Short mmCIF file of C-alpha atoms in Angstrom, two decimals:
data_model
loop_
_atom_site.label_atom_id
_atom_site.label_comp_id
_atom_site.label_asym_id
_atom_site.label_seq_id
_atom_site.Cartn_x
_atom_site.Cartn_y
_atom_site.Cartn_z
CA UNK Q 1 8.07 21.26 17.14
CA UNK Q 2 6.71 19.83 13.58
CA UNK Q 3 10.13 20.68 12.21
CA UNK Q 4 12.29 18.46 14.87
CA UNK Q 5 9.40 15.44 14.65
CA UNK Q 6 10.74 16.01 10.92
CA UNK Q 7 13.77 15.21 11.49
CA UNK Q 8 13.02 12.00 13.50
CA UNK Q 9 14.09 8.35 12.02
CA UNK Q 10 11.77 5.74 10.85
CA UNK Q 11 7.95 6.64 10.88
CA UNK Q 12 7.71 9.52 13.28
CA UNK Q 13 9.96 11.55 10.48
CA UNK Q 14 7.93 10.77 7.65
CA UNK Q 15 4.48 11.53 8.74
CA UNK Q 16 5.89 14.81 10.03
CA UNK Q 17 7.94 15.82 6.86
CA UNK Q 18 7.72 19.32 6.24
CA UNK Q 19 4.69 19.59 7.59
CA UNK Q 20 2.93 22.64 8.89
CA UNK Q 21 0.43 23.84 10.91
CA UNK Q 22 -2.19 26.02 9.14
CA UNK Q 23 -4.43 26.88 11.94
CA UNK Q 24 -2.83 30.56 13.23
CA UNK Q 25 -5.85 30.56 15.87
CA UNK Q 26 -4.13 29.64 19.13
CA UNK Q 27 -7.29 28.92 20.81
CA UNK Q 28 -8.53 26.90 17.98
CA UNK Q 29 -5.82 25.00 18.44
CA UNK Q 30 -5.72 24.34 21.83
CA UNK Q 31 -9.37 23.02 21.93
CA UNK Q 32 -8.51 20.41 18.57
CA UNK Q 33 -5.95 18.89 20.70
CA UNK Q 34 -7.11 19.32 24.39
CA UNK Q 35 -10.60 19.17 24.10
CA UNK Q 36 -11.18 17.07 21.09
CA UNK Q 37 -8.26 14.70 19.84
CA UNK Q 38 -6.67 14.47 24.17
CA UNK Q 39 -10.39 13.10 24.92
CA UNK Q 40 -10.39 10.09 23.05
CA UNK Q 41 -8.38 6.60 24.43
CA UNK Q 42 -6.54 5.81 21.32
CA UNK Q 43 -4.67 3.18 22.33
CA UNK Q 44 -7.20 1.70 23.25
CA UNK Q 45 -8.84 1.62 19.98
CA UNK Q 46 -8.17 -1.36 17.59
CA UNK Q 47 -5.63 -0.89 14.62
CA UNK Q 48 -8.55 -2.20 12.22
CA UNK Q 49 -10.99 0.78 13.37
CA UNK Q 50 -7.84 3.65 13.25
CA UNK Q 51 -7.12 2.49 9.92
CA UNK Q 52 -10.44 2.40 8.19
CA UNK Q 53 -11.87 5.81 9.94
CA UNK Q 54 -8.52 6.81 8.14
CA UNK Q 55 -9.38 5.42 5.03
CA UNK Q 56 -12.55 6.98 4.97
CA UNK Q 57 -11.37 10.00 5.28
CA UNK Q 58 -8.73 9.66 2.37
CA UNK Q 59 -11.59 8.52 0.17
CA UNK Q 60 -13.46 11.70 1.42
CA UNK Q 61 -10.64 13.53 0.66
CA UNK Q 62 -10.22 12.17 -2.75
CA UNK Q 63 -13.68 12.62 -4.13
CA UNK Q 64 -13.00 16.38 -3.70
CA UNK Q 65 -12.53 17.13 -7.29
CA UNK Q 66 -11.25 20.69 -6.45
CA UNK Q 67 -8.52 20.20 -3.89
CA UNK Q 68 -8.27 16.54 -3.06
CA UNK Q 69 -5.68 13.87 -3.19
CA UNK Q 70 -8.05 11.92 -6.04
CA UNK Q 71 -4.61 11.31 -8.28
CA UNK Q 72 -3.24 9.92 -5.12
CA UNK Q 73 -5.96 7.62 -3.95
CA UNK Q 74 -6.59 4.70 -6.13
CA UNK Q 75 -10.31 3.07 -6.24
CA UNK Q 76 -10.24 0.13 -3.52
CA UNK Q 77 -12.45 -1.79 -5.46
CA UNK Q 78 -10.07 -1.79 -8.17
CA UNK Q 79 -7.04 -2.54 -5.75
CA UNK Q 80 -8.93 -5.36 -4.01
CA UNK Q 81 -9.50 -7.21 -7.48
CA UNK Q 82 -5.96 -6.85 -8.31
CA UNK Q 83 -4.99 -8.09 -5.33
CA UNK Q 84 -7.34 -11.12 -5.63
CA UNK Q 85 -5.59 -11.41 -9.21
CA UNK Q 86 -2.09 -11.70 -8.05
CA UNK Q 87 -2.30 -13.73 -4.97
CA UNK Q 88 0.69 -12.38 -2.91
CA UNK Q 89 2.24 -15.44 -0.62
CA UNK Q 90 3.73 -15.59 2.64
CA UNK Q 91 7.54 -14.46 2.27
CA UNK Q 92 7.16 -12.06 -1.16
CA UNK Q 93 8.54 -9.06 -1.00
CA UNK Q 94 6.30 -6.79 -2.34
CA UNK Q 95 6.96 -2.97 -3.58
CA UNK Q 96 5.00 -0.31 -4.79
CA UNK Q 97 6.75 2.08 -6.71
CA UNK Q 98 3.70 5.24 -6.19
CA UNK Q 99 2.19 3.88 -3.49
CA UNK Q 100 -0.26 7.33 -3.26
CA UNK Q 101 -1.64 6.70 -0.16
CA UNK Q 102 -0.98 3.05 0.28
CA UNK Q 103 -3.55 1.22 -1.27
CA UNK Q 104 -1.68 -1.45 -2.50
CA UNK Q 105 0.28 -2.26 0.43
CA UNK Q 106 -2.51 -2.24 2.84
CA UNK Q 107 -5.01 -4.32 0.12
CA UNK Q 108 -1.60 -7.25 -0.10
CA UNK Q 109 -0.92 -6.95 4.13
CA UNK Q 110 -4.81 -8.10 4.73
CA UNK Q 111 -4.85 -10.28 1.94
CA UNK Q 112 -1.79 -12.25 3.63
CA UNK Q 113 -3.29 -11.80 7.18
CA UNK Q 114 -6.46 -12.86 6.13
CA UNK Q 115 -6.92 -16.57 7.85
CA UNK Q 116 -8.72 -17.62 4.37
CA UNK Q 117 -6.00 -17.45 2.31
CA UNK Q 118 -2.72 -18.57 4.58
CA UNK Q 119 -2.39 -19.48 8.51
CA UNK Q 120 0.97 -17.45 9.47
CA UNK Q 121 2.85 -18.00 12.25
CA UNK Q 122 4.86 -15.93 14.47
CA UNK Q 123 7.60 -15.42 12.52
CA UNK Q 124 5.75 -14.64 9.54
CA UNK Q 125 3.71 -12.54 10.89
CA UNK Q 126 6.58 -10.20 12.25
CA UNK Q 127 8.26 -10.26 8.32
CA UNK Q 128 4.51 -9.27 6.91
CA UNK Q 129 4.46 -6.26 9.31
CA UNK Q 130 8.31 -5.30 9.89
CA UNK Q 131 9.83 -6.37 5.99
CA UNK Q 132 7.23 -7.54 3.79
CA UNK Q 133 5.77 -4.50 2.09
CA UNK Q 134 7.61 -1.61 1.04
CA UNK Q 135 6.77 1.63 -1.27
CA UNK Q 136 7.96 5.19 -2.75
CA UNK Q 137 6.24 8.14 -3.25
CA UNK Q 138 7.56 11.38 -4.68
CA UNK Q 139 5.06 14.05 -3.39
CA UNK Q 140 6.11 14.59 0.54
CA UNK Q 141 2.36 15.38 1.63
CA UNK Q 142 0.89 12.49 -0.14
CA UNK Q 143 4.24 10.28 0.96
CA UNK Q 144 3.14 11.60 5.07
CA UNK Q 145 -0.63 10.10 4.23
CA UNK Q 146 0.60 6.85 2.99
CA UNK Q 147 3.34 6.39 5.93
CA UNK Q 148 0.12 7.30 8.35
CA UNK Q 149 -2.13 4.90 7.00
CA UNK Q 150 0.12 2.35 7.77
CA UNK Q 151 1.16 3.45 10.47
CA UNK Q 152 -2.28 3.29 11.71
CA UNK Q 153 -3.33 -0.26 10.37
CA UNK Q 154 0.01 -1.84 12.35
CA UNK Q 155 2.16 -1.99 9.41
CA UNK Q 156 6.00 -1.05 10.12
CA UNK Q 157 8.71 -1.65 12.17
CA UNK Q 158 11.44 0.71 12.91
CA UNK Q 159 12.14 1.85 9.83
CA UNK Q 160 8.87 3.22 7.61
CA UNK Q 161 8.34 1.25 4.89
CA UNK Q 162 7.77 4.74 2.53
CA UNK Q 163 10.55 6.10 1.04
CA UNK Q 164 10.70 10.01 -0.34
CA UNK Q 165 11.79 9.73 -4.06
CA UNK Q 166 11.83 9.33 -7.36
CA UNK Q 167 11.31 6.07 -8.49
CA UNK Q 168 12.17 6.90 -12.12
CA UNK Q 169 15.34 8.85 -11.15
CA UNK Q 170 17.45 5.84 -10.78
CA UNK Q 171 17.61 2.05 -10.58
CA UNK Q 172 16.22 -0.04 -7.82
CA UNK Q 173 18.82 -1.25 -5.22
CA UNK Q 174 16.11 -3.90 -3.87
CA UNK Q 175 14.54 -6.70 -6.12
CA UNK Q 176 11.11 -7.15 -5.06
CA UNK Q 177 9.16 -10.90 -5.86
CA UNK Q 178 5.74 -8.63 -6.86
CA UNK Q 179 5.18 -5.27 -7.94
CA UNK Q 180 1.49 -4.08 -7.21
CA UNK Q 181 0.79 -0.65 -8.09
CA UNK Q 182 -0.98 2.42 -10.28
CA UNK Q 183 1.48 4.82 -11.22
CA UNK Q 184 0.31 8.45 -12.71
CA UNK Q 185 -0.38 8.43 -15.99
CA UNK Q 186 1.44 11.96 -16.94
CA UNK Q 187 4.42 9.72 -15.42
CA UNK Q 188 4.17 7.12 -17.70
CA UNK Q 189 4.15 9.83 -20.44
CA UNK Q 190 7.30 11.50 -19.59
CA UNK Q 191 9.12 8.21 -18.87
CA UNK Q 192 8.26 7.09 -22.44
CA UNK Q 193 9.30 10.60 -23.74
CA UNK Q 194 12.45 10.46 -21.74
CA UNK Q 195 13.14 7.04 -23.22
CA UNK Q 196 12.59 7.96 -26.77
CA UNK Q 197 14.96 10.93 -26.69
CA UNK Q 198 18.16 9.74 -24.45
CA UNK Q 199 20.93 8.28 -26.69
CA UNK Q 200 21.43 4.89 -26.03
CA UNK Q 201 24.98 3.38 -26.22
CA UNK Q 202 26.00 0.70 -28.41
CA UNK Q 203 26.15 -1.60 -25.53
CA UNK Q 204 22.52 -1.35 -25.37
CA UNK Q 205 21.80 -3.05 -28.45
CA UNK Q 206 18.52 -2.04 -30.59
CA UNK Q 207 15.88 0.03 -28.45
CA UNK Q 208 12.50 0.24 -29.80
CA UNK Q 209 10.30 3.20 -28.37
CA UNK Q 210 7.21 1.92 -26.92
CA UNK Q 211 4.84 4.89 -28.21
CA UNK Q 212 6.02 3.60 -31.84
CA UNK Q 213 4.78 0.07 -31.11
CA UNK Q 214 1.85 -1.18 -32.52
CA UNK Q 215 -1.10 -3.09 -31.39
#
């Protein structure tokens, strides 16, 4: 079953990409999801309270120093300020290229919902949730986090707004208005290595490495 929700379009077939079920205990299993999870009236509950239980368990997750997604899960007090700092507007496309587990994009879609900083109409209220924010993740298990969290704050239309992939691998075929995001350092390192060592036509022009910069 997790392997055909994989292979759904849009949403459905992110969160469930290559996932797996690691509880072998049949009736373990049948009391999570008849017992416990059929119990509860989810639709019922509000996007806002979904998302943030959800949150707190990704920060939970992340202070596990052992086996959590901490490298995944940027400090919200650190994407809230810059947020603040950048101001997104009504209309922006905005893009984060390791988007982890969607910080960014969630800290930017209540920053622009917020009645404080704009009043949005209809219209531009459907663009914030179906077009406005978009991101890329490379790891699939942290990717299936950030599609679910969301997912679960009302952020998405029909197709998800994560994409699976590389964002160094190849140029971007979008051009986003803001870029908000905290990509992994050991990243940065190899893109700087890769950059110093690939042969550069003469086209190019002069390429300075950046780890030879100064200051």
């Amino acid at each position: 079953m997790l392997a055909e929700l994989g292979k759904q379009n849009g949403t459905l077939g992110i969160i469930f990409r290559k996932a797996q079920n690691k509880i072998q205990d049949p009736a373990k299993l049948r009391r999570l999801i008849a017992d416990l999870i059929d119990k509860e009236e989810w639709m019922s509950i509000e996007a806002d309270v979904k998302g943030d239980a959800y949150e707190g368990l990704l920060q939970k997750n992340a202070e596990d120093v052992k086996g959590g997604a901490g490298q995944y899960f940027t400090p919200r007090a650190l994407i809230q300020a810059t947020v603040d700092v950048m101001r997104p507007a009504p209309g922006q496309m905005i893009n984060d290229p390791a988007c982890g587990t969607g910080g960014f994009l969630l800290a930017a879609h209540a920053y622009l919902s917020d009645p404080k900083n704009y009043q949005l109409d209809k219209a531009q209220k459907k663009q914030l949730k179906e077009e406005t924010l978009s991101g890329t993740e490379i790891v699939d298990a942290t990717a299936r986090l950030a599609a679910m969290n969301l997912y679960l704050h009302g952020v998405g239309g029909d197709e998800c707004p994560i994409t699976v992939t590389d964002s160094l691998n190849q140029k971007p075929s979008t051009a986003f208005d803001m870029v908000l995001t905290n990509p992994p350092f050991h990243a940065i390192r190899e893109f700087i290595e890769w950059y110093c060592s690939e042969p550069r036509s003469s086209s190019c022009g002069s390429r300075v490495c950046p780890a030879s910069r100064k200051g």
